[in-house]
XYZ file of C-alpha atoms in Angstrom:
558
model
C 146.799 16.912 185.928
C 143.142 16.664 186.913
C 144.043 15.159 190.045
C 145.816 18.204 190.741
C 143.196 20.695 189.997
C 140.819 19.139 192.119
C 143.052 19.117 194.861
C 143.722 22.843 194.777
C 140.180 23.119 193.625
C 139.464 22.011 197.286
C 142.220 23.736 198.856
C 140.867 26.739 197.236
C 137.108 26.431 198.709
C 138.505 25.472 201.957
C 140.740 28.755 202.340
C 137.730 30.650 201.427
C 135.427 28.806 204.146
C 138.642 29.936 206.553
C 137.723 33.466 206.186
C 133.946 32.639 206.942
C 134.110 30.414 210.259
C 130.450 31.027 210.544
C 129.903 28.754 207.281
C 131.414 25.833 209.064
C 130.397 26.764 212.475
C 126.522 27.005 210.957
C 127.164 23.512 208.537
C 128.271 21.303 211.929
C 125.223 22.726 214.030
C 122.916 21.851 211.236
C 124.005 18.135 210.983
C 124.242 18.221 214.930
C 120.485 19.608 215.171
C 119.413 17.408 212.418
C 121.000 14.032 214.168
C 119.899 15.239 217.680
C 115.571 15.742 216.069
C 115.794 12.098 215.095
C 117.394 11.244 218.248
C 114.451 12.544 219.911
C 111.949 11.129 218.048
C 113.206 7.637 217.914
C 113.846 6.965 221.610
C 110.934 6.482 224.066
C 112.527 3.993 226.877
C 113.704 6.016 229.804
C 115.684 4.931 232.677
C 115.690 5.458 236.329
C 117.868 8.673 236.407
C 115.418 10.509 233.963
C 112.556 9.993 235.852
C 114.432 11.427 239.084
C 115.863 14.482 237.355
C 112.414 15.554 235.672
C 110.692 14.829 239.091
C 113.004 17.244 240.558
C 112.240 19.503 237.515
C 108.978 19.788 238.109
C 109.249 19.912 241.594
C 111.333 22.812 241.155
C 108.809 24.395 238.446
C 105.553 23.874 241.020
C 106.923 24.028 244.303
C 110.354 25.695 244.184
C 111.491 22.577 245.300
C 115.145 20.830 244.876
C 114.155 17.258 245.090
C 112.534 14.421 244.097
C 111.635 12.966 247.200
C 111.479 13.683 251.163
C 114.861 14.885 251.338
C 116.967 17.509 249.222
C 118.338 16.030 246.173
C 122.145 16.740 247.291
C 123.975 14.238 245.555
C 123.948 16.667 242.301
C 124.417 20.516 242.728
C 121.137 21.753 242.073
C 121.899 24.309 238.938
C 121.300 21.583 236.391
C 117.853 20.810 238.267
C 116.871 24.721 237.989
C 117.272 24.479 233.684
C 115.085 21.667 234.140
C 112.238 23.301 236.241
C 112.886 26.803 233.835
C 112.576 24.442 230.667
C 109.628 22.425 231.993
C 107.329 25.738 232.488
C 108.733 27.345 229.118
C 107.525 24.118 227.491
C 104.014 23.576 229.398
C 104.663 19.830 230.980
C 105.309 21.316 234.778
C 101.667 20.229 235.793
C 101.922 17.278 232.884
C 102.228 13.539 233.725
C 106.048 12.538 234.281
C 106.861 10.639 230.797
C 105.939 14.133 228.968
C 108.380 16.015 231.274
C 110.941 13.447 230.612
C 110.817 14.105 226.712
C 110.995 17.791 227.355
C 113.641 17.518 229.316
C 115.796 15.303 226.300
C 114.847 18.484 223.842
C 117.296 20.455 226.826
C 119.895 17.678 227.140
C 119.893 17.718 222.867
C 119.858 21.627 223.222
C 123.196 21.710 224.897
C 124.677 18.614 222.839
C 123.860 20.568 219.991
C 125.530 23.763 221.787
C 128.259 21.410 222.762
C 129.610 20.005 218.956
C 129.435 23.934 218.162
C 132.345 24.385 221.150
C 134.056 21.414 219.991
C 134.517 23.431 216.370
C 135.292 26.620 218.548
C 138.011 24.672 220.304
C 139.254 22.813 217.536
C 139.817 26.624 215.526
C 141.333 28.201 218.984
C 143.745 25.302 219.263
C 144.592 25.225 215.703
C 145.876 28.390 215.556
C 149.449 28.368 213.342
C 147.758 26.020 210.671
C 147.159 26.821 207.273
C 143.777 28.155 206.250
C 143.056 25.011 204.216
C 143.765 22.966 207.011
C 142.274 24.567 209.878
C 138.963 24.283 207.723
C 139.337 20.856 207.616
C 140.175 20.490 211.235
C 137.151 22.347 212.667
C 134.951 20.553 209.801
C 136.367 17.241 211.199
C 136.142 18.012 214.726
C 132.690 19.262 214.831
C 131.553 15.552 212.559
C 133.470 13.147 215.171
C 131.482 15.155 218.009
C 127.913 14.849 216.355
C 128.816 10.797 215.655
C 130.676 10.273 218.692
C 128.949 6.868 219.916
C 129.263 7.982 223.857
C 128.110 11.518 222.894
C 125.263 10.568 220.865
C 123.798 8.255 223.530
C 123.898 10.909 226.340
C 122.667 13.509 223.920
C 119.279 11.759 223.623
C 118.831 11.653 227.585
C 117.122 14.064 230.081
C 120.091 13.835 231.924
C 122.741 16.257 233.587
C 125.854 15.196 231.483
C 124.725 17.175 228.039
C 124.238 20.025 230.289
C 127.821 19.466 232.273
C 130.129 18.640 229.181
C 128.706 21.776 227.583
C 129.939 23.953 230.221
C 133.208 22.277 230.866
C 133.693 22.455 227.183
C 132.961 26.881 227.925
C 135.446 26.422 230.964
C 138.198 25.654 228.653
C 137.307 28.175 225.426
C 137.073 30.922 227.705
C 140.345 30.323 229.336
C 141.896 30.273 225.850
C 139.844 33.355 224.413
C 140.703 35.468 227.535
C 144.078 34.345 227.946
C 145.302 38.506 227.518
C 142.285 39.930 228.977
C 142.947 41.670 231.964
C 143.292 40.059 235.449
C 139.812 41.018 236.911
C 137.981 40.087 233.891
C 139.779 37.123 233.504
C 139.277 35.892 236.946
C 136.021 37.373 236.880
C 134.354 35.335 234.153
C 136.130 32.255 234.120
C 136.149 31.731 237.492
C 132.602 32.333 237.903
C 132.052 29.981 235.008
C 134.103 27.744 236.460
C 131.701 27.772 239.577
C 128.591 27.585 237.813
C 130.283 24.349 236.177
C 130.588 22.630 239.649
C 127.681 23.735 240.744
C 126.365 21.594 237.316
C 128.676 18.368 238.107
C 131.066 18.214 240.898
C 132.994 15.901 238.928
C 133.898 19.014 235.978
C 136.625 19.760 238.724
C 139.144 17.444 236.711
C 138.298 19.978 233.587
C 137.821 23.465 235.410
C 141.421 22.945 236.792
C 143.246 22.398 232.749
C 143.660 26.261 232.470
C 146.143 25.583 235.306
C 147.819 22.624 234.061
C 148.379 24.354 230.570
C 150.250 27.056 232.187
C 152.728 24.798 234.194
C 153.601 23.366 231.301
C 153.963 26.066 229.464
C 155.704 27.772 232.353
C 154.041 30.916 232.538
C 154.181 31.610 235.853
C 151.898 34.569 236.133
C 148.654 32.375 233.633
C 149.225 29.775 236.375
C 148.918 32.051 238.952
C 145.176 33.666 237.138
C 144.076 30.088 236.662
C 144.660 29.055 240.060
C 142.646 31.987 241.409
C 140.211 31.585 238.989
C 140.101 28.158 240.505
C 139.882 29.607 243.910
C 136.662 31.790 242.409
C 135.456 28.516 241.413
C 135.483 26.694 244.354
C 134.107 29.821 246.329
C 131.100 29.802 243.932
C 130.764 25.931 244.220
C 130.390 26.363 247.956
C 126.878 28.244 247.694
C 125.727 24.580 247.467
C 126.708 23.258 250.749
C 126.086 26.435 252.221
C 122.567 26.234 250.848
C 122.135 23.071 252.240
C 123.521 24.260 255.700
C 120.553 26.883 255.414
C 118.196 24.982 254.560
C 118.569 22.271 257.667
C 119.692 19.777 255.504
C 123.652 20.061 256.451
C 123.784 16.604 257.631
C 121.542 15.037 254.464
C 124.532 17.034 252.305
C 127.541 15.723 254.043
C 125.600 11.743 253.365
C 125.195 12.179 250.104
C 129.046 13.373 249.419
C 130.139 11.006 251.435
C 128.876 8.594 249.628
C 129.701 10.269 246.380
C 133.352 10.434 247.253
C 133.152 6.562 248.295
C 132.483 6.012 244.767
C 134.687 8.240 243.179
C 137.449 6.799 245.257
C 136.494 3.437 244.510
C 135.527 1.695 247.657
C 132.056 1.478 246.994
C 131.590 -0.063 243.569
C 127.689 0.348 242.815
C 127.506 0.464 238.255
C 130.341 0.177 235.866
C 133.114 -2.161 235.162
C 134.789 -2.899 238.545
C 131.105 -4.094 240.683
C 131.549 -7.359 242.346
C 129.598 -9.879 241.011
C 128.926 -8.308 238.116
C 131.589 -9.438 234.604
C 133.383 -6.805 233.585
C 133.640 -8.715 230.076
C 129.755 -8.349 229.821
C 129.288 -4.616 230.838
C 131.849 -3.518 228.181
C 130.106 -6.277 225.771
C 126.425 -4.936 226.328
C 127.406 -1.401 225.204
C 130.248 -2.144 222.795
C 128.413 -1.619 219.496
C 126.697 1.082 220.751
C 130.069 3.141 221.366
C 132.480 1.630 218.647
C 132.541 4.553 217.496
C 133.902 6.244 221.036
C 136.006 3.704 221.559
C 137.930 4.665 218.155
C 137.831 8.189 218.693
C 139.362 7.312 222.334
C 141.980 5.048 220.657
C 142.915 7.866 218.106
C 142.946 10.226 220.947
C 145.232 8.698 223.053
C 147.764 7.929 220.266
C 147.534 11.858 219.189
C 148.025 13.102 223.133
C 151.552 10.894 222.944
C 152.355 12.592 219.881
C 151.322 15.564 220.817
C 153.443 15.404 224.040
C 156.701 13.956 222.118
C 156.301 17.081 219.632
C 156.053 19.512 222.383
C 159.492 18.286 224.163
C 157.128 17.194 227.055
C 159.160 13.801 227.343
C 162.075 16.100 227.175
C 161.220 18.391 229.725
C 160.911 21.300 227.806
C 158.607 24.349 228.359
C 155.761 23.345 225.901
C 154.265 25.952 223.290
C 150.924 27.657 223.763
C 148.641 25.918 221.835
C 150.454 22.566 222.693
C 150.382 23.178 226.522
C 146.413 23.519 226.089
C 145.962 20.722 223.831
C 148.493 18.371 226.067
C 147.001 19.751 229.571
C 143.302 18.917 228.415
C 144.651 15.663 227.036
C 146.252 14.483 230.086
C 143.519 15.756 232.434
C 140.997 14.063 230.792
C 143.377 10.420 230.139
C 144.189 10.668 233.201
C 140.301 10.658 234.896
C 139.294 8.314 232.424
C 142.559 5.503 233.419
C 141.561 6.537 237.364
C 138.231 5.603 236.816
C 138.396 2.426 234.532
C 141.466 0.918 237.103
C 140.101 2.128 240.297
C 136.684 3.817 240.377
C 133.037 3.695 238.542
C 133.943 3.265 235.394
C 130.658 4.179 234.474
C 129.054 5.443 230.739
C 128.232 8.957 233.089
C 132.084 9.642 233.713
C 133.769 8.031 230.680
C 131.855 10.206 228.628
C 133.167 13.385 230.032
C 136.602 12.623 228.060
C 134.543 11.902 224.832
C 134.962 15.618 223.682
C 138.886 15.858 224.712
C 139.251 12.517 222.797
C 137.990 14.476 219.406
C 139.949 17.430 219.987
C 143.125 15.401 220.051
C 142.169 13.485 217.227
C 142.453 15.843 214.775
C 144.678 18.490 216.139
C 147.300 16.308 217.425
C 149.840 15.357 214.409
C 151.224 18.281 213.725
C 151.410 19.698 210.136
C 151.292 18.577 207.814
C 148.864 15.811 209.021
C 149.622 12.096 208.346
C 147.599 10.614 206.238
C 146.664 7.818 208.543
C 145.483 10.295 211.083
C 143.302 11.089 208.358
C 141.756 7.599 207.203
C 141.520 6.650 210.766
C 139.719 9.903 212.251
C 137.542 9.293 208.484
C 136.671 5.533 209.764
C 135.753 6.748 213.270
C 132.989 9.272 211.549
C 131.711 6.189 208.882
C 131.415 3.939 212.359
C 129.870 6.430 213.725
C 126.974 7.113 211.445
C 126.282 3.471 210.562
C 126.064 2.516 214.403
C 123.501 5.617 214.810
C 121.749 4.504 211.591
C 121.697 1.026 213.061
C 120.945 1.801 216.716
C 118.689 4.936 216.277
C 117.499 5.365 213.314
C 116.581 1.360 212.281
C 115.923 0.750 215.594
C 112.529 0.294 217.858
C 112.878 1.644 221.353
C 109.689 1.934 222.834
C 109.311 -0.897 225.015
C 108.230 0.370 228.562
C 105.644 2.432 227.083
C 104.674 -0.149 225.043
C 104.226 -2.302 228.066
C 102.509 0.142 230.280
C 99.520 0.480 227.762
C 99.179 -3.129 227.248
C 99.091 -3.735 231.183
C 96.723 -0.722 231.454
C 94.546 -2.895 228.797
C 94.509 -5.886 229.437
C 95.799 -6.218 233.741
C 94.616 -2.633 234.982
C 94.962 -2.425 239.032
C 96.686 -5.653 239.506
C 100.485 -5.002 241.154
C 103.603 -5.790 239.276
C 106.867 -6.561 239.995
C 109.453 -4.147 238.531
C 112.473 -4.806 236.558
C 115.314 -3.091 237.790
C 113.780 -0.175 240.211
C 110.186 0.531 240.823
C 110.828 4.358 240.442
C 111.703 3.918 237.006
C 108.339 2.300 235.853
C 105.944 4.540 237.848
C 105.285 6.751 235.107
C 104.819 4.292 232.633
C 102.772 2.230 234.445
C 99.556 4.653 235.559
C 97.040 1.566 236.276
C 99.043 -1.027 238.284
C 101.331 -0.227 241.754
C 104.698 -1.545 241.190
C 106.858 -3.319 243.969
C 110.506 -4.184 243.920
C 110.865 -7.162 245.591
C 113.800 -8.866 245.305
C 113.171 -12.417 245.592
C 110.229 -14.125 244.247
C 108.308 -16.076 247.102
C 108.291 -13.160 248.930
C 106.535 -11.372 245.685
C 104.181 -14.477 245.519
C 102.822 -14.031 249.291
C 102.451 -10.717 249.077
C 99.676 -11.134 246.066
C 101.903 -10.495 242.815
C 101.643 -12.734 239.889
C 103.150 -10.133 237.671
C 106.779 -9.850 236.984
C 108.855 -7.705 234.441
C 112.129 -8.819 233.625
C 115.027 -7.847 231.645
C 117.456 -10.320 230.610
C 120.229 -6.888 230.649
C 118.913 -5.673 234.447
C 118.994 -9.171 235.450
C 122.565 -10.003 234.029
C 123.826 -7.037 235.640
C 122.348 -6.465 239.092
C 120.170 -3.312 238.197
C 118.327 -2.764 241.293
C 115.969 -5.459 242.470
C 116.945 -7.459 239.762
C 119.464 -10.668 239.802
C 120.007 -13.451 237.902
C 118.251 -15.823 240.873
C 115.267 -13.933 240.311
C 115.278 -14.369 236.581
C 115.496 -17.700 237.157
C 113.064 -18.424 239.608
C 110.367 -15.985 237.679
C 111.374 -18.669 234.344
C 111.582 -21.716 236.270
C 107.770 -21.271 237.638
C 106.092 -18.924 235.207
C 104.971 -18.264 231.700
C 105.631 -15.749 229.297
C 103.035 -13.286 228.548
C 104.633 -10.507 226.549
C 108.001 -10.045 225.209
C 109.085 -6.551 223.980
C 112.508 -5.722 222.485
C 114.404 -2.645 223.681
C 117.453 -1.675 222.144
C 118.457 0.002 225.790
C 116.903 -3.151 227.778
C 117.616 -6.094 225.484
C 113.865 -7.259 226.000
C 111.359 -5.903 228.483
C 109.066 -9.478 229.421
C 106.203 -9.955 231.222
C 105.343 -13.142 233.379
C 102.850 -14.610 235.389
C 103.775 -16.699 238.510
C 100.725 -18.608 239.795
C 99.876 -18.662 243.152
C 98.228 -17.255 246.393
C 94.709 -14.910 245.169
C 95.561 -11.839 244.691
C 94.829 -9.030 247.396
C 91.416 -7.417 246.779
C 91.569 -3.150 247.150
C 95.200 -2.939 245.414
C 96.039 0.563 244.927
C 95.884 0.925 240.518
C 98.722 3.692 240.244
C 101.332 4.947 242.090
C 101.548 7.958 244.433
C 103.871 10.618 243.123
C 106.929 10.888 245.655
C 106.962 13.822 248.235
C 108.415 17.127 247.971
C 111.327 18.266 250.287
C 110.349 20.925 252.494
C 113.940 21.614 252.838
C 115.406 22.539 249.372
C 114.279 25.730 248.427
C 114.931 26.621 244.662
C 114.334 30.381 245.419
C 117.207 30.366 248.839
C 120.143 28.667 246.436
C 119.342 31.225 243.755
C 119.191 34.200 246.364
C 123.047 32.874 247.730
C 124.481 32.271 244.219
C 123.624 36.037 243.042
C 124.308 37.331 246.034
C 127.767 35.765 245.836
C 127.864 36.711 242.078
C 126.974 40.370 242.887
C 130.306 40.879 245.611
C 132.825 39.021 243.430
C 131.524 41.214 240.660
C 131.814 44.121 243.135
C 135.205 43.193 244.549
C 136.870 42.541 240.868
C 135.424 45.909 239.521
C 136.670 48.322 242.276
C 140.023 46.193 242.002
C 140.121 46.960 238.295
C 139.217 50.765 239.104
C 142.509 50.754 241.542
C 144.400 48.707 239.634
C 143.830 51.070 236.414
C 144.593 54.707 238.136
C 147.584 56.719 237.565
C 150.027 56.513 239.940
C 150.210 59.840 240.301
C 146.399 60.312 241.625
C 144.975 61.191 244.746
C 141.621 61.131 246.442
């Protein structure tokens, strides 16, 4: 009997939360804002890609410059690398030294995770649409926990980099697809289609989202929503092609097609350059270095997958049957995102950057799935994913030291100012940190030696896997005829160690610092924004005087 009351004691509460979404909505961006200030305050290591993107922010912020070196930065769209510069003036480290602007730039990458768990609940209440009050509480509630805890979303969420920033919008893509579904056709086509630009013109990559509007309505078989999504798709594409066209303006046409080239090398899979599928490099010991660390992803993935099968068996997808609504979303998100993810572990990167892009799909599916009433080992299982979830962060953030390369910069700056080191993975990376010794990247160790060094960083995780300059020969060699000087632990690194290598005196005059990289004369921050709103402006133009026509009588005249 008291069993009972509880239960519709709880059903009770949660049918009143149902009738105030902004309870739960405001709950899940509290625990998300709340995980995401300790994020940022326990993690200090960096790695190569941060330093790159808040060069370019800065650049962007003090010189209106796109880049962090000679040439455009091209291999991203640059919109991402705008927020940056915008962010880095509103928060005072434009003119700063680089590891301040890298921070800064985290509190915009934990911004939009925090921005991105609230569309996850958005999602999760669009989708679940036909559920009881009770449960649709539940299900946003649930949603909007696995998508704070997520393992691959928490890591990413405490970075400077673009992905925060990309699955945020792709996550918008798809909401605004479902919240416009019966708005007219210009303002359908007008919004999410530019959206659906300014996505690609975050991350190229958000193509294999931008294009699930679509998908949903051929399996749902509405002709004339697949028609709107494909030329919102169209839209898309037109407003992604400001980019090359910038480029192309800029002089840098040739740099641009490089860069892609490259980029769709990788994508394809013939050139294999981080994740799983690198030769030389064990697969076994990639997914082993990083398994604790995403348990909880890999659950939520597992849990996923099982609920898009459902999902697609419940919806007579199997059987060929025009799929409901809500299930054609839920299924067409599903699949696109399965789908990338298989592609990219079997053939391409298979990378942390692009698995995580299928993180938030992954949670969705996990709890809307099973269909109603929900089984209850959908339940315990989505309930185990959350509990792995916050003991790995408790473990891996909160317990956990993670301050290793500036740790090592100071003590080199006290105790080895001006003498040249040899870098651990990519000299870039430790410029900042180091500010009174000139790092080198050589890649085998006698050559180091003649040249002067007698310092060498290693990492035991760089060397295992290639980063860089670093190999496993080096390691060795830098063991076999050196001695330990400093050993640092780094939850991202494994350890960050120093060594001395006798030899050859070193060079007198060595330069004590590093020169900050040039700026591109050739990307113009102010040119790209000029072409995107000028683009902006005529589609806006074009889809209002088509609404004017497409809204008058027939019966009028000029």
């Amino acid at each position: 009997m008291l069993t009972a009351e509880r239960t519709e004691h709880r059903t009770s509460v949660a049918e009143r939360l149902d009738r105030r979404p902004i309870v739960i909505y405001a709950g899940g961006v509290a625990l998300a804002v709340a995980v995401y200030f300790v994020n940022l305050s326990a993690g200090l290591d960096f790695d190569l890609d941060e330093v790159m993107y808040a060069l370019a922010g800065q650049n962007v912020a003090t010189d209106g410059s796109v880049s962090w070196g000679s040439q455009p930065t091209t291999v991203h769209p640059p919109l991402h690398f705008l927020l940056i510069g915008a962010w880095t003036l509103l928060s005072g480290s434009a003119h700063g030294d680089l590891v301040g602007a890298i921070l800064h730039a985290r509190q915009l990458g934990a911004f939009f995770s925090v921005l991105t768990v609230l569309m996850v609940g958005l999602l999760a209440r669009r989708y679940a649409v036909g559920r009881g009050a009770a449960a649709r509480t539940w299900i946003v509630a649930g949603a909007m926990v696995l998508a704070t805890f997520d393992g691959f979303l928490v890591r990413f969420g405490r970075t400077g980099l673009i992905e925060p920033t990309a699955i945020f919008v792709g996550l918008l893509v798809v909401y605004l697809s479902l919240r416009l579904r019966n708005a007219t056709s210009p303002v359908y086509l007008g919004v999410v289609g530019v959206v659906s630009g300014l996505a690609l013109l975050v991350k190229e990559p958000l193509i294999f989202t931008i294009v699930v509007p679509a998908l949903a309505g051929l399996l749902e078989r509405d002709w004339a929503y697949l028609r709107r999504s494909l030329a919102a798709l169209l839209i898309g594409l037109l407003v992604w092609g400001t980019f090359p066209l910038w480029a192309v303006v800029n002089g840098a046409g040739g740099w641009w097609w490089s860069e892609h080239d490259t980029s769709l090398n990788r994508l394809a899979g013939f050139l294999q350059v981080s994740g799983l599928n690198r030769s030389g490099v064990s697969s076994a010991g990639v997914f082993g270095d990083t398994f604790t660390m995403y348990l909880s992803g890999y659950l939520i993935f597992s849990i996923g997958a099982a609920g898009l099968l459902i999902a697609a068996y419940r919806g007579g997808l199997f059987h060929r049957r025009r799929l409901g609504r809500q299930a054609a979303g839920l299924v067409a998100f599903g699949v696109v995102s399965y789908g990338f993810l298989a592609y990219c572990v079997l053939l391409g990167q298979a990378n942390e950057q692009l698995t995580v892009y299928s993180a938030a799909p992954a949670v969705l599916l996990s709890v809307l799935a099973w269909g109603r009433p929900t089984p209850r080992a959908a339940i315990v299982a989505c309930a185990l994913a959350a509990l792995v979830g916050v003991t790995t962060w408790t473990t891996d953030v909160v317990l956990t030291r993670d301050d290793a390369t500036i740790r090592m910069g100071r003590y080199l700056a006290t105790h080895n100012a001006c003498s040249p080191v040899n870098a651990t993975g990519n000299a870039m990376r430790w410029a900042p940190a180091l500010t009174a010794n000139h790092v080198y990247a050589f890649t085998d160790g006698p050559t180091a030696l003649n040249a002067g060094l007698h310092l060498f960083l290693l990492s035991p995780k760089d060397s295992r896997l290639r980063y860089g300059n670093s190999s496993p020969e080096l390691d060795t060699w830098v063991r076999t005829r050196g001695r330990p000087v400093l050993q640092l632990p780094s939850r991202r690194y494994e350890r960050i160690e120093l060594w001395s290598v006798p030899g050859p005196s070193v060079v007198t005059g060595e330069q004590c610092g590093n020169d900050r990289p040039p700026v591109s004369a050739q990307a113009s921050s102010t040119r790209f924004l000029v072409l995107l709103a000028a683009l902006i402006i005529c589609l806006a133009a074009a889809l209002y005087a088509w609404s004017i026509v497409r809204d008058r009588p027939d019966g009028d005249d000029a």
